[in-house]
Short mmCIF file of C-alpha atoms in Angstrom, two decimals:
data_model
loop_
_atom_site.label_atom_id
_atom_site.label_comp_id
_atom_site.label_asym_id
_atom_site.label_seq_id
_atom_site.Cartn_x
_atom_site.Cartn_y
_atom_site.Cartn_z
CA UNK A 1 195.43 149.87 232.33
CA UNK A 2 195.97 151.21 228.84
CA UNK A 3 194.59 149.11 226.21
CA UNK A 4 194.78 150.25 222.57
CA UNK A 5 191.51 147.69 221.56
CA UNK A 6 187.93 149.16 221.95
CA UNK A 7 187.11 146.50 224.61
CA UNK A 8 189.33 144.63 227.29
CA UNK A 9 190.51 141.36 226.70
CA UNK A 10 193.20 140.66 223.89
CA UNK A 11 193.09 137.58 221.92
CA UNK A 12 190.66 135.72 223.86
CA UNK A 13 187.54 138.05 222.81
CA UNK A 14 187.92 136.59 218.98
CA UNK A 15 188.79 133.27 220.53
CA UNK A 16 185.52 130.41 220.54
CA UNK A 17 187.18 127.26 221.51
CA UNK A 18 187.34 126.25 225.38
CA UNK A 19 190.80 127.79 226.65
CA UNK A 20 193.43 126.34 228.96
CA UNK A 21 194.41 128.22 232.62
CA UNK A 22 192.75 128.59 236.18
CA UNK A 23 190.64 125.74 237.00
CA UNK A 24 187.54 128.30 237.25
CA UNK A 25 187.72 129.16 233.62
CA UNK A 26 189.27 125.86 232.48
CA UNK A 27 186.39 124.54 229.83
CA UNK A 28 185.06 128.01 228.95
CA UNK A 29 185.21 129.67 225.33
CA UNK A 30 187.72 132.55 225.32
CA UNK A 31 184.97 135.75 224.69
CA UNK A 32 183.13 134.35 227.71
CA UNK A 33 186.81 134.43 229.67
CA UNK A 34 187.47 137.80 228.07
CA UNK A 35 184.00 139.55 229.90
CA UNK A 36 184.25 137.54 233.17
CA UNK A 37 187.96 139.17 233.28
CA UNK A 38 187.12 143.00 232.00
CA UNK A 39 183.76 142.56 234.27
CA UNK A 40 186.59 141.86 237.36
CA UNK A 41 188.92 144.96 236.29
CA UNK A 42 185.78 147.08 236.25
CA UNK A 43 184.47 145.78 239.11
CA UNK A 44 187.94 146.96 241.14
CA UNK A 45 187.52 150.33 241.76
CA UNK A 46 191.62 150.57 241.88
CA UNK A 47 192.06 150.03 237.93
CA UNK A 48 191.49 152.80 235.67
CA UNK A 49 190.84 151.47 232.33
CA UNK A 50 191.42 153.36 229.35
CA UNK A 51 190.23 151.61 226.55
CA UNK A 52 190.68 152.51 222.54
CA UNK A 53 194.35 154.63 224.22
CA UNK A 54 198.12 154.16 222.76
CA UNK A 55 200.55 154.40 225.24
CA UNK A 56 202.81 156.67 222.94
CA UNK A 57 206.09 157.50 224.91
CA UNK A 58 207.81 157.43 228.13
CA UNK A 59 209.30 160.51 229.96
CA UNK A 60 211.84 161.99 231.94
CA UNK A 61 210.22 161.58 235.86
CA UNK A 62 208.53 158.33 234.72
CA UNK A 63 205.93 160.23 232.93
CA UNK A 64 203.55 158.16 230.44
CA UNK A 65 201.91 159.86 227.52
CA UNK A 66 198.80 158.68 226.33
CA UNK A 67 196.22 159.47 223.55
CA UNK A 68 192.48 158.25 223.94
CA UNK A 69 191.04 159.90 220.96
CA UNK A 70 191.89 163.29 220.70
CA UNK A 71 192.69 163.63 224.24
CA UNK A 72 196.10 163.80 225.92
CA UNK A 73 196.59 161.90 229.23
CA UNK A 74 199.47 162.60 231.15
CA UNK A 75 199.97 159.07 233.45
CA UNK A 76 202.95 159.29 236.35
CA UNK A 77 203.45 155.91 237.99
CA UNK A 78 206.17 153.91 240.06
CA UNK A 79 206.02 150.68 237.93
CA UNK A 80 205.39 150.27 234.45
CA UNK A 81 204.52 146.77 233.05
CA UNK A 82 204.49 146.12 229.41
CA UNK A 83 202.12 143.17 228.04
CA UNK A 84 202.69 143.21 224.58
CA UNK A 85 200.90 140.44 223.51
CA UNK A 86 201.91 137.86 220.59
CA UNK A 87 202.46 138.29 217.51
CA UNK A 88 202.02 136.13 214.38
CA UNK A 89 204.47 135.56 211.40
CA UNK A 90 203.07 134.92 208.46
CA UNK A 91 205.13 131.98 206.70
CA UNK A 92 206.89 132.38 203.65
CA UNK A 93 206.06 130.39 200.63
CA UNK A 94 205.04 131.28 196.48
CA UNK A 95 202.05 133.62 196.33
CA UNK A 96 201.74 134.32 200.05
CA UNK A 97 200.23 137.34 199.07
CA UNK A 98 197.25 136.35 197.39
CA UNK A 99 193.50 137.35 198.73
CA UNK A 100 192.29 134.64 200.62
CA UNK A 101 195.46 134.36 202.75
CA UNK A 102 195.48 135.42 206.66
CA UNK A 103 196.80 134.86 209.62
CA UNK A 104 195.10 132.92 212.12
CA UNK A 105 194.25 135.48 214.14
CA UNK A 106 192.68 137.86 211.49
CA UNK A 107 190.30 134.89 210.30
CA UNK A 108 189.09 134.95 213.95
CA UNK A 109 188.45 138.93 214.09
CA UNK A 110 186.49 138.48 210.95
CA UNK A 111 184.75 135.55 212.28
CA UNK A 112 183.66 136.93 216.28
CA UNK A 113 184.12 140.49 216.05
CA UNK A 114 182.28 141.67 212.81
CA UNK A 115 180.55 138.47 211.96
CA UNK A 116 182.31 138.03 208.43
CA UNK A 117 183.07 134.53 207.02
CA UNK A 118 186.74 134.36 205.55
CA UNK A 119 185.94 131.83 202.86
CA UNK A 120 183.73 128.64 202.41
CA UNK A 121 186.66 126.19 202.46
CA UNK A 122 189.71 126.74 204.00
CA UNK A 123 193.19 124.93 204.46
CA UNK A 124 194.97 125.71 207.89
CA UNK A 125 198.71 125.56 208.24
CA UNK A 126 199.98 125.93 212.05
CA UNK A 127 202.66 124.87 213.83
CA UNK A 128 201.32 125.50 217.11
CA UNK A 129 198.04 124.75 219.27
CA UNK A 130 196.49 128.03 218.23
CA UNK A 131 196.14 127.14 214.72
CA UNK A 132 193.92 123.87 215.69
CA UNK A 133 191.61 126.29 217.68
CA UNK A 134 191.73 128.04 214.67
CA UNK A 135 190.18 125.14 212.29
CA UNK A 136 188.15 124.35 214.82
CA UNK A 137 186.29 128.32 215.10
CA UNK A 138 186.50 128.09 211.19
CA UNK A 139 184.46 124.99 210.88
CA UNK A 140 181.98 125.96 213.73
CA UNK A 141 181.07 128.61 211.52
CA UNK A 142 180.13 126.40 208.33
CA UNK A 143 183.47 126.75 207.03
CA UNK A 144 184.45 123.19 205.44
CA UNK A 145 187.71 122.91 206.13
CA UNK A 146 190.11 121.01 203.75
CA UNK A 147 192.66 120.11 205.59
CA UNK A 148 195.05 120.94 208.58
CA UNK A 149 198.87 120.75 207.85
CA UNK A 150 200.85 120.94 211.31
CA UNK A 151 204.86 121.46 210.38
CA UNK A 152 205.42 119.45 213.88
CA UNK A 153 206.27 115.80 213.35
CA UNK A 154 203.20 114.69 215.79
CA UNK A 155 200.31 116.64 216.88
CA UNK A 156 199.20 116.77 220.58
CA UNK A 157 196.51 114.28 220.88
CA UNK A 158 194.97 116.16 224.20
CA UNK A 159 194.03 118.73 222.20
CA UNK A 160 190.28 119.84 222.17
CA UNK A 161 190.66 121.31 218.94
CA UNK A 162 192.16 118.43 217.93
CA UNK A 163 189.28 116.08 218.64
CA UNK A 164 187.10 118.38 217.52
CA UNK A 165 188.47 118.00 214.01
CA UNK A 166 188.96 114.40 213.94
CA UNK A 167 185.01 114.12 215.49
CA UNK A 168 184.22 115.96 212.06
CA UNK A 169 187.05 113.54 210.07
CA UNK A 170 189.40 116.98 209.08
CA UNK A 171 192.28 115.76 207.92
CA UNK A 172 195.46 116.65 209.89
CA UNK A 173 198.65 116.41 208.33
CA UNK A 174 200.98 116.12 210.50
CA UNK A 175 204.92 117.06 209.48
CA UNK A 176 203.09 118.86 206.47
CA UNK A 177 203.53 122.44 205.40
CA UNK A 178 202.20 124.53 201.94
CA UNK A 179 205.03 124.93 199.25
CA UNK A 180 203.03 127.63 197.12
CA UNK A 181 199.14 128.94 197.48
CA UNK A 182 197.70 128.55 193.71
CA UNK A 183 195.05 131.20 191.65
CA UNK A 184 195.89 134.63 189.93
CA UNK A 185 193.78 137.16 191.42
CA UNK A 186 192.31 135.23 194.33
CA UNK A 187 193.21 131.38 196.50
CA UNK A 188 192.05 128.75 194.23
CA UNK A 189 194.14 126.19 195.77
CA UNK A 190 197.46 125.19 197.09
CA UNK A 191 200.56 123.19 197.09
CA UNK A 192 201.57 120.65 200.52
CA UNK A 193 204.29 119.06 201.05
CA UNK A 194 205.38 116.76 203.60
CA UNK A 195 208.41 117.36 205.51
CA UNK A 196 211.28 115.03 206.54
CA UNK A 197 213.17 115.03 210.20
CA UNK A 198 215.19 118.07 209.53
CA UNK A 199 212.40 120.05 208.52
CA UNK A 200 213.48 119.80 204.30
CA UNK A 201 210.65 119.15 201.94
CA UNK A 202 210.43 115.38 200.92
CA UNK A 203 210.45 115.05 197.26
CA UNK A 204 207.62 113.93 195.49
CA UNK A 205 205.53 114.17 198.80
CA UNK A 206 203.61 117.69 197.25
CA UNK A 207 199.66 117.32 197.26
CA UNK A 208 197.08 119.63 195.86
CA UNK A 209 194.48 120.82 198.06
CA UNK A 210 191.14 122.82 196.60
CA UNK A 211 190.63 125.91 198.58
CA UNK A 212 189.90 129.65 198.75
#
C-alpha cells in the first residue's frame, strides 16, 4: 500500500463531522475512522505500508517504482489498483484568487492537521454534501460562519451537517452561488446570487455577504 500522505487515511483524517458507511463506523468523526482503519492495515501482517512514497512509474514485467524519501523501491506485483482519490475544482467567479479563498478541503487541513484557523467568518459555497461538513468543522472551531450557498435547488434535509447548521441558525441558501469575492489585497466580502432552474443567475437576486 503506497500512500504519498505521512499517515494512512485520505480525506477522512482532516474530516470532524460523523461520516456515512459500515454500520460499525456509521456515527463516528472521520480522524477517529481514519486510525481505527490504518490501526487494521497495520494490524495485518500481509500489507506493507509505505507511507510519505510516490508511486512514480510503471514498468515493463509489471514493475512499480517507488520513492520513500531518498530511497528507491523496486515493487513487482500481479494486480495493481489505483485509488486516486477526489479531487476538488475550485469554481470560477471575479477575484477567485484573492487570500482568503480555499477549497473545502484545504480549510480542513488547516483546521485538523496543523491546528490553523482559516478566518473568523467565513461564507461556504458547495454544491455537494462535503461542503456542509465543511461549515459545520468551520463553525466547531469558533469560526462564525456567514452563510452557506448550495448551487442545488434543495438541500438534503437528512444531512447531519445540515442540522447542525440550522441548530446554530446558519443560513443556507439554497439554489445560491457567489458572482464575485470582494477586497483588494485580502476577502473582505462577496457577491451571491440566486440561481434560476437552468442554473442562470436571476437578475437583481445578488446579495452582499461580510466575510474574510
Amino acid at each position: 500500500l503506497v500512500d504519498e500522505s505521512p499517515a494512512l487515511g485520505g480525506h477522512l483524517r482532516y474530516q470532524g463531522q460523523p461520516v456515512e458507511g459500515p454500520a460499525e463506523y456509521r456515527g463516528q468523526k472521520g480522524m477517529q475512522v481514519a486510525k481505527a482503519l490504518a490501526d487494521a492495515v497495520a494490524a495485518e501482517p500481509r500489507i506493507t505500508a509505505l507511507t510519505d512514497a510516490t508511486a512514480f512509474g510503471l514498468y515493463e514485467g509489471a514493475l512499480l517504482g517507488v520513492m520513500q524519501g531518498r530511497t528507491l523501491i523496486q515493487v513487482r506485483t500481479k494486480r495493481i489498483v489505483a485509488c486516486t482519490g477526489g479531487h476538488e475544482y475550485p469554481l470560477v467567479f471575479l477575484n477567485n484568487d484573492l487570500p482568503g479563498i480555499f477549497l473545502g478541503r484545504g480549510a480542513q487541513r488547516l483546521l485538523h492537521l496543523d491546528g490553523v484557523r482559516p478566518g473568523a467568518r467565513a461564507l461556504v459555497v458547495t454544491a455537494t454534501d462535503a461542503g456542509l461538513g465543511v461549515a459545520a468543522d468551520l463553525l466547531d472551531a469558533g469560526i462564525a460562519i456567514e452563510a452557506v450557498a448550495d448551487l442545488r435547488a434543495e438541500a438534503p434535509g437528512g444531512s447531519p451537517a445540515l442540522r447542525r447548521l440550522f441548530a446554530q441558525s446558519v443560513p443556507v441558501l439554497a439554489g445560491h452561488t457567489i458572482r464575485q469575492a470582494r477586497g483588494s489585497r485580502e476577502v473582505i466580502g462577496a457577491v451571491l446570487a440566486r440561481l434560476d432552474g437552468r442554473g442562470g443567475r436571476v437578475p437583481g437576486s445578488e446579495r452582499d455577504v461580510t466575510c474574510d
